[in-house]
CSV table of C-alpha atoms and ligand atoms in Angstrom, one decimal:
chain,number,residue,atom,x,y,z
A,1,UNK,CA,147.1,29.7,-12.9
A,2,UNK,CA,148.9,28.9,-16.2
A,3,UNK,CA,152.1,30.9,-16.8
A,4,UNK,CA,153.3,32.1,-20.2
A,5,UNK,CA,156.4,33.7,-21.5
A,6,UNK,CA,156.1,35.9,-24.7
A,7,UNK,CA,159.3,37.0,-26.4
A,8,UNK,CA,158.7,40.1,-28.4
A,9,UNK,CA,155.8,41.3,-26.2
A,10,UNK,CA,156.3,44.9,-27.4
A,11,UNK,CA,155.5,44.0,-31.0
A,12,UNK,CA,152.2,43.8,-32.8
A,13,UNK,CA,151.5,40.1,-32.1
A,14,UNK,CA,153.1,40.1,-28.7
A,15,UNK,CA,150.8,42.9,-27.4
A,16,UNK,CA,147.6,41.2,-28.8
A,17,UNK,CA,148.7,37.8,-27.5
A,18,UNK,CA,149.4,39.3,-24.1
A,19,UNK,CA,145.9,40.7,-23.9
A,20,UNK,CA,144.3,37.5,-25.2
A,21,UNK,CA,146.2,35.3,-22.7
A,22,UNK,CA,145.6,37.7,-19.8
A,23,UNK,CA,141.9,37.6,-20.5
A,24,UNK,CA,142.1,33.8,-20.6
A,25,UNK,CA,143.5,33.9,-17.0
A,26,UNK,CA,147.2,33.4,-17.7
A,27,UNK,CA,149.9,35.0,-15.7
A,28,UNK,CA,151.7,36.8,-18.6
A,29,UNK,CA,155.5,37.5,-18.7
A,30,UNK,CA,157.2,39.1,-21.6
A,31,UNK,CA,160.8,39.9,-22.6
A,32,UNK,CA,161.8,43.3,-23.9
A,33,UNK,CA,165.1,44.5,-25.0
A,34,UNK,CA,166.9,47.6,-23.8
A,35,UNK,CA,166.3,50.5,-26.2
A,36,UNK,CA,167.4,54.2,-25.7
A,37,UNK,CA,163.6,55.0,-25.8
A,38,UNK,CA,161.3,52.3,-24.3
A,39,UNK,CA,158.8,50.9,-26.8
A,40,UNK,CA,155.7,50.1,-24.7
A,41,UNK,CA,153.1,52.1,-26.7
A,42,UNK,CA,151.3,49.0,-28.0
A,43,UNK,CA,150.9,47.6,-24.4
A,44,UNK,CA,149.5,50.9,-23.3
A,45,UNK,CA,147.3,51.2,-26.4
A,46,UNK,CA,145.7,47.8,-25.5
A,47,UNK,CA,145.6,48.8,-21.8
A,48,UNK,CA,147.6,45.7,-20.8
A,49,UNK,CA,150.9,47.3,-19.7
A,50,UNK,CA,150.1,47.1,-16.0
A,51,UNK,CA,148.8,43.6,-16.3
A,52,UNK,CA,152.0,41.9,-17.5
A,53,UNK,CA,155.4,41.3,-16.0
A,54,UNK,CA,158.2,42.6,-18.1
A,55,UNK,CA,161.6,40.9,-18.0
A,56,UNK,CA,164.7,42.5,-19.7
A,57,UNK,CA,166.1,40.1,-22.3
A,58,UNK,CA,167.7,40.1,-25.7
A,59,UNK,CA,167.4,37.0,-27.9
A,60,UNK,CA,171.0,37.4,-29.0
A,61,UNK,CA,172.0,36.8,-25.4
A,62,UNK,CA,171.5,33.2,-24.1
A,63,UNK,CA,172.1,34.2,-20.5
A,64,UNK,CA,169.2,36.7,-20.6
A,65,UNK,CA,167.0,33.9,-22.2
A,66,UNK,CA,168.0,31.6,-19.3
A,67,UNK,CA,167.1,34.3,-16.7
A,68,UNK,CA,163.8,34.9,-18.4
A,69,UNK,CA,162.9,31.2,-18.1
A,70,UNK,CA,163.9,31.1,-14.5
A,71,UNK,CA,161.9,34.2,-13.6
A,72,UNK,CA,158.8,33.2,-15.5
A,73,UNK,CA,158.8,29.4,-15.1
A,74,UNK,CA,156.3,29.1,-17.9
A,75,UNK,CA,154.0,26.4,-19.1
A,76,UNK,CA,154.0,27.9,-22.6
A,77,UNK,CA,156.5,30.0,-24.6
A,78,UNK,CA,155.5,32.0,-27.6
A,79,UNK,CA,158.6,33.0,-29.4
A,80,UNK,CA,157.7,36.1,-31.4
A,81,UNK,CA,160.9,38.2,-31.1
A,82,UNK,CA,162.7,38.6,-34.4
A,83,UNK,CA,164.2,41.1,-36.9
A,84,UNK,CA,160.8,40.9,-38.6
A,85,UNK,CA,161.1,43.3,-41.6
A,86,UNK,CA,162.0,41.6,-44.9
A,87,UNK,CA,163.3,44.8,-46.5
A,88,UNK,CA,165.8,45.5,-43.8
A,89,UNK,CA,167.0,41.8,-43.9
A,90,UNK,CA,168.7,42.6,-47.3
A,91,UNK,CA,170.9,45.2,-45.6
A,92,UNK,CA,171.4,43.3,-42.4
A,93,UNK,CA,171.6,39.6,-43.5
A,94,UNK,CA,173.9,38.5,-40.6
A,95,UNK,CA,172.0,40.3,-37.9
A,96,UNK,CA,168.8,38.8,-39.3
A,97,UNK,CA,170.2,35.3,-39.4
A,98,UNK,CA,171.4,35.7,-35.8
A,99,UNK,CA,168.1,37.2,-34.4
A,100,UNK,CA,165.5,35.5,-36.6
A,101,UNK,CA,167.2,32.2,-37.1
A,102,UNK,CA,169.6,31.5,-34.2
A,103,UNK,CA,167.4,33.4,-31.7
A,104,UNK,CA,164.8,30.6,-31.9
A,105,UNK,CA,167.5,27.9,-31.2
A,106,UNK,CA,168.9,29.9,-28.2
A,107,UNK,CA,165.4,29.6,-26.6
A,108,UNK,CA,165.0,25.9,-27.5
A,109,UNK,CA,168.4,25.1,-26.1
A,110,UNK,CA,167.5,26.8,-22.8
A,111,UNK,CA,164.1,25.3,-22.7
A,112,UNK,CA,165.6,21.8,-23.2
A,113,UNK,CA,167.9,22.4,-20.2
A,114,UNK,CA,165.3,24.1,-18.0
A,115,UNK,CA,162.1,22.1,-18.5
A,116,UNK,CA,161.3,19.9,-21.5
A,117,UNK,CA,157.6,20.0,-20.7
A,118,UNK,CA,157.2,23.7,-21.7
A,119,UNK,CA,155.2,24.0,-24.8
A,120,UNK,CA,156.8,26.1,-27.5
A,121,UNK,CA,155.4,28.2,-30.4
A,122,UNK,CA,157.7,29.4,-33.2
A,123,UNK,CA,156.5,32.4,-35.3
A,124,UNK,CA,157.2,31.0,-38.7
A,125,UNK,CA,156.3,32.9,-41.9
A,126,UNK,CA,154.8,32.6,-45.3
A,127,UNK,CA,157.9,34.4,-46.5
A,128,UNK,CA,159.6,30.9,-46.3
A,129,UNK,CA,157.6,29.9,-49.4
A,130,UNK,CA,159.3,32.8,-51.4
A,131,UNK,CA,159.0,32.2,-55.1
A,132,UNK,CA,157.7,28.6,-54.9
A,133,UNK,CA,155.1,28.4,-57.7
A,134,UNK,CA,152.2,26.5,-56.0
A,135,UNK,CA,149.4,29.1,-56.1
A,136,UNK,CA,147.8,28.1,-52.8
A,137,UNK,CA,150.3,27.3,-50.2
A,138,UNK,CA,149.8,24.8,-47.3
A,139,UNK,CA,151.9,22.8,-44.8
A,140,UNK,CA,153.2,20.5,-47.5
A,141,UNK,CA,154.3,23.2,-50.0
A,142,UNK,CA,158.1,23.3,-50.3
A,143,UNK,CA,160.1,26.3,-49.2
A,144,UNK,CA,162.0,28.5,-51.7
A,145,UNK,CA,162.9,31.7,-49.7
A,146,UNK,CA,164.4,34.7,-51.5
A,147,UNK,CA,165.3,37.0,-48.6
A,148,UNK,CA,167.7,36.7,-45.6
A,149,UNK,CA,164.5,36.9,-43.5
A,150,UNK,CA,162.9,34.0,-45.3
A,151,UNK,CA,166.0,31.9,-45.1
A,152,UNK,CA,166.5,32.6,-41.4
A,153,UNK,CA,162.8,31.6,-40.7
A,154,UNK,CA,163.3,28.3,-42.7
A,155,UNK,CA,166.3,27.5,-40.5
A,156,UNK,CA,164.3,28.1,-37.4
A,157,UNK,CA,161.4,26.1,-38.8
A,158,UNK,CA,163.5,23.0,-39.3
A,159,UNK,CA,165.2,23.3,-35.9
A,160,UNK,CA,161.7,23.4,-34.3
A,161,UNK,CA,160.9,20.1,-36.1
A,162,UNK,CA,164.2,18.7,-35.0
A,163,UNK,CA,163.7,19.5,-31.3
A,164,UNK,CA,160.3,18.0,-31.6
A,165,UNK,CA,161.5,14.8,-33.0
A,166,UNK,CA,164.8,14.3,-31.2
A,167,UNK,CA,164.0,15.7,-27.8
A,168,UNK,CA,160.3,15.2,-27.7
A,169,UNK,CA,159.5,18.8,-27.1
A,170,UNK,CA,155.9,20.1,-27.7
A,171,UNK,CA,157.2,22.6,-30.3
A,172,UNK,CA,154.9,23.9,-33.1
A,173,UNK,CA,155.4,26.2,-36.1
A,174,UNK,CA,152.7,28.6,-37.0
A,175,UNK,CA,153.2,29.4,-40.6
A,176,UNK,CA,151.5,32.8,-40.6
A,177,UNK,CA,150.7,34.8,-43.7
A,178,UNK,CA,150.8,38.6,-43.3
A,179,UNK,CA,148.6,39.8,-40.6
A,180,UNK,CA,147.9,43.5,-39.9
A,181,UNK,CA,146.2,45.9,-37.5
A,182,UNK,CA,146.2,49.5,-36.3
A,183,UNK,CA,149.2,48.6,-34.2
A,184,UNK,CA,151.2,47.1,-37.1
A,185,UNK,CA,154.7,48.7,-37.4
A,186,UNK,CA,154.7,51.8,-39.7
A,187,UNK,CA,157.3,50.3,-42.1
A,188,UNK,CA,155.0,47.5,-43.3
A,189,UNK,CA,153.0,48.3,-46.4
A,190,UNK,CA,149.4,48.2,-44.9
A,191,UNK,CA,150.2,50.6,-42.1
A,192,UNK,CA,152.5,52.8,-44.3
A,193,UNK,CA,149.4,53.2,-46.6
A,194,UNK,CA,146.8,53.6,-43.8
A,195,UNK,CA,148.9,56.2,-42.0
A,196,UNK,CA,149.9,57.9,-45.3
A,197,UNK,CA,146.4,58.3,-46.7
A,198,UNK,CA,145.1,59.5,-43.3
A,199,UNK,CA,147.6,62.3,-43.3
A,200,UNK,CA,146.8,63.3,-46.9
A,201,UNK,CA,143.1,63.3,-46.2
A,202,UNK,CA,143.7,65.8,-43.4
A,203,UNK,CA,146.0,68.0,-45.4
A,204,UNK,CA,149.1,67.0,-43.3
A,205,UNK,CA,150.9,65.6,-46.3
A,206,UNK,CA,150.8,65.8,-50.1
A,207,UNK,CA,151.9,62.4,-51.3
A,208,UNK,CA,152.9,58.9,-50.3
A,209,UNK,CA,155.7,56.9,-51.8
A,210,UNK,CA,155.6,53.1,-52.3
A,211,UNK,CA,157.7,50.4,-53.9
A,212,UNK,CA,156.3,47.4,-55.8
A,213,UNK,CA,152.6,47.9,-56.5
A,214,UNK,CA,152.2,44.5,-58.2
A,215,UNK,CA,153.1,42.3,-55.3
A,216,UNK,CA,150.2,40.4,-53.8
A,217,UNK,CA,149.8,39.3,-50.2
A,218,UNK,CA,147.3,37.4,-48.1
A,219,UNK,CA,146.4,39.9,-45.5
A,220,UNK,CA,144.6,38.9,-42.3
A,221,UNK,CA,143.8,40.6,-39.0
A,222,UNK,CA,146.4,40.1,-36.2
A,223,UNK,CA,144.1,39.6,-33.2
A,224,UNK,CA,142.5,36.6,-34.9
A,225,UNK,CA,145.9,35.2,-35.7
A,226,UNK,CA,147.2,35.3,-32.2
A,227,UNK,CA,144.2,33.2,-31.1
A,228,UNK,CA,145.3,30.6,-33.6
A,229,UNK,CA,148.8,30.5,-32.0
A,230,UNK,CA,147.2,29.7,-28.7
A,231,UNK,CA,145.0,27.0,-30.2
A,232,UNK,CA,148.2,25.3,-31.6
A,233,UNK,CA,149.7,24.9,-28.1
A,234,UNK,CA,146.4,23.5,-26.7
A,235,UNK,CA,146.7,20.4,-29.0
A,236,UNK,CA,147.8,17.1,-27.6
A,237,UNK,CA,150.5,16.8,-30.2
A,238,UNK,CA,152.8,19.5,-31.6
A,239,UNK,CA,152.5,20.2,-35.4
A,240,UNK,CA,152.9,22.9,-38.1
A,241,UNK,CA,149.9,25.0,-39.2
A,242,UNK,CA,149.2,27.6,-41.9
A,243,UNK,CA,147.1,30.6,-40.8
A,244,UNK,CA,145.9,32.7,-43.7
A,245,UNK,CA,142.7,34.1,-45.3
A,246,UNK,CA,142.9,32.2,-48.6
A,247,UNK,CA,142.8,35.5,-50.6
A,248,UNK,CA,145.5,37.6,-52.1
A,249,UNK,CA,145.4,41.2,-53.1
A,250,UNK,CA,147.9,43.5,-54.7
A,251,UNK,CA,149.5,46.5,-53.2
A,252,UNK,CA,147.7,48.5,-56.0
A,253,UNK,CA,144.4,47.2,-54.7
A,254,UNK,CA,145.4,48.1,-51.2
A,255,UNK,CA,146.1,51.7,-52.3
A,256,UNK,CA,142.8,51.9,-54.2
A,257,UNK,CA,140.8,50.7,-51.3
A,258,UNK,CA,142.6,52.9,-48.7
A,259,UNK,CA,142.2,56.0,-50.9
A,260,UNK,CA,138.5,55.3,-51.4
A,261,UNK,CA,138.0,55.1,-47.6
A,262,UNK,CA,140.0,58.2,-46.9
A,263,UNK,CA,138.3,60.1,-49.8
A,264,UNK,CA,141.5,61.0,-51.6
A,265,UNK,CA,142.7,60.6,-55.2
A,266,UNK,CA,145.1,57.7,-56.0
A,267,UNK,CA,147.2,60.2,-58.0
A,268,UNK,CA,148.7,61.2,-54.6
A,269,UNK,CA,150.3,57.8,-54.4
A,270,UNK,CA,153.6,57.6,-56.2
A,271,UNK,CA,156.2,55.0,-56.8
A,272,UNK,CA,159.8,55.4,-55.7
A,273,UNK,CA,162.5,53.2,-57.3
A,274,UNK,CA,164.5,53.2,-54.1
A,275,UNK,CA,161.7,51.4,-52.3
A,276,UNK,CA,161.9,48.4,-54.6
A,277,UNK,CA,163.5,45.3,-53.1
A,278,UNK,CA,166.4,43.5,-54.6
A,279,UNK,CA,164.2,40.4,-54.8
A,280,UNK,CA,160.5,40.5,-54.0
A,281,UNK,CA,158.0,37.6,-53.5
A,282,UNK,CA,155.3,38.2,-56.2
A,283,UNK,CA,152.3,36.4,-54.6
A,284,UNK,CA,151.5,34.7,-51.4
A,285,UNK,CA,148.2,33.0,-50.7
A,286,UNK,CA,147.6,30.5,-48.0
A,287,UNK,CA,145.4,27.5,-47.5
A,288,UNK,CA,144.3,27.3,-43.9
A,289,UNK,CA,142.2,24.2,-44.2
A,290,UNK,CA,144.3,22.1,-41.8
A,291,UNK,CA,144.0,24.8,-39.1
A,292,UNK,CA,140.2,24.9,-39.8
A,293,UNK,CA,139.9,21.2,-39.5
A,294,UNK,CA,142.2,20.5,-36.5
A,295,UNK,CA,142.1,23.7,-34.5
A,296,UNK,CA,138.6,25.0,-35.6
A,297,UNK,CA,140.3,28.2,-36.5
A,298,UNK,CA,139.2,30.4,-39.4
A,299,UNK,CA,139.7,34.1,-40.3
A,300,UNK,CA,136.7,36.5,-39.8
A,301,UNK,CA,138.2,39.8,-41.0
A,302,UNK,CA,139.1,39.9,-44.7
A,303,UNK,CA,140.8,42.4,-46.9
A,304,UNK,CA,138.2,45.3,-47.3
A,305,UNK,CA,137.1,45.2,-43.6
A,306,UNK,CA,140.8,45.1,-42.5
A,307,UNK,CA,141.8,48.1,-44.6
A,308,UNK,CA,138.7,50.1,-43.5
A,309,UNK,CA,139.5,49.6,-39.8
A,310,UNK,CA,143.1,50.5,-40.2
A,311,UNK,CA,142.5,53.7,-42.3
A,312,UNK,CA,139.7,54.9,-40.0
A,313,UNK,CA,141.8,54.3,-36.9
A,314,UNK,CA,144.7,56.3,-38.4
A,315,UNK,CA,142.5,59.2,-39.4
A,316,UNK,CA,141.0,59.3,-35.9
A,317,UNK,CA,144.5,59.3,-34.4
A,318,UNK,CA,145.7,62.3,-36.5
A,319,UNK,CA,142.5,64.1,-35.7
A,320,UNK,CA,143.1,63.6,-32.0
A,321,UNK,CA,146.7,64.7,-32.4
A,322,UNK,CA,145.6,67.9,-34.2
A,323,UNK,CA,143.4,68.7,-31.2
A,324,UNK,CA,146.4,68.4,-29.0
A,325,UNK,CA,145.5,65.1,-27.4
A,326,UNK,CA,148.3,62.8,-26.1
A,327,UNK,CA,147.9,59.1,-26.3
A,328,UNK,CA,150.0,56.0,-26.9
A,329,UNK,CA,150.9,56.0,-30.6
A,330,UNK,CA,153.9,55.6,-32.8
A,331,UNK,CA,153.3,57.8,-35.9
A,332,UNK,CA,153.8,61.3,-34.5
A,333,UNK,CA,157.2,60.5,-33.2
A,334,UNK,CA,158.4,58.4,-36.1
A,335,UNK,CA,161.1,59.8,-38.3
A,336,UNK,CA,158.9,60.6,-41.3
A,337,UNK,CA,156.0,62.0,-39.3
A,338,UNK,CA,158.2,64.2,-37.1
A,339,UNK,CA,158.6,66.4,-40.2
A,340,UNK,CA,154.9,66.9,-40.1
A,341,UNK,CA,155.1,68.1,-36.5
A,342,UNK,CA,157.8,70.6,-37.5
A,343,UNK,CA,155.6,71.9,-40.4
A,344,UNK,CA,152.6,72.2,-38.0
A,345,UNK,CA,154.4,74.0,-35.2
A,346,UNK,CA,156.0,76.5,-37.7
A,347,UNK,CA,152.5,77.6,-38.9
B,1,NAP,P1,157.0,43.2,-34.7
B,1,NAP,O1,155.9,44.0,-34.4
B,1,NAP,O2,158.1,43.7,-35.6
B,1,NAP,O3,157.6,42.7,-33.3
B,1,NAP,C1,158.9,42.1,-33.2
B,1,NAP,C2,159.2,42.0,-31.7
B,1,NAP,O4,160.6,41.4,-31.6
B,1,NAP,C3,159.3,43.3,-31.0
B,1,NAP,O5,158.8,43.1,-29.7
B,1,NAP,C4,160.8,43.6,-30.9
B,1,NAP,O6,161.1,44.4,-29.8
B,1,NAP,C5,161.3,42.2,-30.6
B,1,NAP,N1,162.7,42.1,-30.8
B,1,NAP,C6,163.4,42.5,-31.9
B,1,NAP,N2,164.7,42.3,-31.7
B,1,NAP,C7,164.8,41.8,-30.5
B,1,NAP,C8,166.0,41.3,-29.7
B,1,NAP,N3,167.2,41.4,-30.2
B,1,NAP,N4,165.7,40.8,-28.5
B,1,NAP,C9,164.5,40.7,-28.0
B,1,NAP,N5,163.4,41.2,-28.7
B,1,NAP,C10,163.6,41.6,-29.9
B,1,NAP,O7,156.6,41.8,-35.3
B,1,NAP,P2,155.1,41.1,-35.3
B,1,NAP,O8,154.4,41.5,-36.5
B,1,NAP,O9,154.5,41.2,-34.0
B,1,NAP,O10,155.5,39.6,-35.6
B,1,NAP,C11,155.8,38.7,-34.5
B,1,NAP,C12,156.6,37.5,-35.0
B,1,NAP,O11,155.9,36.8,-36.1
B,1,NAP,C13,158.0,37.8,-35.7
B,1,NAP,O12,158.9,36.8,-35.4
B,1,NAP,C14,157.6,37.9,-37.2
B,1,NAP,O13,158.8,37.7,-38.0
B,1,NAP,C15,156.6,36.8,-37.3
B,1,NAP,N6,155.7,36.9,-38.4
B,1,NAP,C16,154.9,38.0,-38.5
B,1,NAP,C17,154.0,38.1,-39.5
B,1,NAP,C18,153.1,39.3,-39.7
B,1,NAP,O14,152.5,39.5,-40.8
B,1,NAP,N7,153.0,40.2,-38.7
B,1,NAP,C19,153.8,37.0,-40.4
B,1,NAP,C20,154.6,35.9,-40.2
B,1,NAP,C21,155.5,35.8,-39.2
B,1,NAP,P3,161.2,46.0,-30.0
B,1,NAP,O15,159.8,46.5,-29.7
B,1,NAP,O16,162.2,46.4,-29.0
B,1,NAP,O17,161.6,46.3,-31.4
B,2,GDP,P1,156.3,41.4,-46.2
B,2,GDP,O1,155.4,40.6,-47.0
B,2,GDP,O2,156.6,40.7,-44.8
B,2,GDP,O3,157.5,41.8,-46.9
B,2,GDP,O4,155.5,42.7,-45.7
B,2,GDP,P2,155.5,44.2,-46.2
B,2,GDP,O5,154.3,44.8,-45.7
B,2,GDP,O6,156.8,44.8,-45.8
B,2,GDP,O7,155.5,44.1,-47.8
B,2,GDP,C1,154.5,43.5,-48.5
B,2,GDP,C2,154.7,43.8,-50.0
B,2,GDP,O8,154.4,45.2,-50.3
B,2,GDP,C3,156.1,43.5,-50.5
B,2,GDP,O9,155.9,42.8,-51.7
B,2,GDP,C4,156.7,44.9,-50.7
B,2,GDP,O10,157.7,44.9,-51.8
B,2,GDP,C5,155.4,45.7,-51.1
B,2,GDP,N1,155.6,47.1,-51.0
B,2,GDP,C6,155.4,48.1,-51.9
B,2,GDP,N2,155.6,49.3,-51.4
B,2,GDP,C7,156.0,49.1,-50.1
B,2,GDP,C8,156.4,50.0,-49.1
B,2,GDP,O11,156.4,51.2,-49.3
B,2,GDP,N3,156.8,49.5,-47.9
B,2,GDP,C9,156.7,48.1,-47.7
B,2,GDP,N4,157.1,47.6,-46.5
B,2,GDP,N5,156.4,47.2,-48.6
B,2,GDP,C10,156.0,47.7,-49.8
């Protein structure tokens, strides 16, 4: 039985990947960091919590990385743990550099000492392209990052290339464009919108505030992207691959589509200046033809289908919550939504 270690198993991609690899017959290990309130809701939501082995570990702490390697003794490592939110990286540039950049190298260093044969996946990002002007970005497009997050990911990207060339490690970069799902973090724009319009449609909120409506992103569906990660590590040779949908849509289009599905007016959606970023990437669209040719990977779920499944799932969850049901879910206990709970219980 193949063994796998996933860092960041409690996040969106980690949870989907754990389920995918468990179903493939892998023995799945995952690291999680100590938090005052454990964050296992996604693993419960996907009904995978009792099927994985959890190892305490923080990617800022090399000794915990070494212990995770010893305990899991993996054939493959998927390094997904990171400070993953671009917006926060402007306020926490050093922390982001440490977690999102150096974190990757801490794992590579331990891997190099422990067992050079372990295959390694690095969660690289389209944010590395930043303001580079090429309209359709592929593996050969130069990087021009404009956020601490993007810069940290570029550092990790080149270190992966270096460990591949110098130490002969099977280390690959997946340059993934934005990928979303009903278990995406609430701070990211797709889920912020799907959750927001769901609440408005049920009378639980009056409005939703957003930042830059003109920004365009290439939004795909996370469960399909984690399959692509696995395909990369099944190749004879390590390499770098773009996973994307080859379409980009604006935040404004996202709002229009989500409001249509929820049956609410777009006038409920407002712009808040404080939500604008100091520097925002205007447009990201990815060319996945290399992945299609070499991995036989292609995206199935595109923009409209993705927004529909996210909005419908969030409406369903708030309806269940209104009936008093308890289930694994983030929104009702998040800062913003706890105000809704107070409003509701006061009635
Ligand atoms: P996510 O939902 O934010 O998950 C991030 C994971 O990292 C969580 O499990 C988090 O743990 C963990 N983590 C954070 N700090 C940690 C620390 N100090 N030690 C150990 N674990 C830590 O992100 P995602 O969407 O699944 O993305 C996975 C990876 O792909 C990230 O590296 C992200 O930057 C990259 N990526 C994502 C996208 C996308 O569109 N989703 C696109 C390109 C690249 P907690 O649960 O404790 O917070
Ligand atoms: P990113 O591409 O990794 O930064 O993913 P996000 O989902 O955080 O942001 C995607 C785009 O949506 C960026 O251009 C943001 O500036 C824009 N955006 C507009 N309003 C919001 C908002 O309220 N929250 C977030 N997260 N992004 C927003």
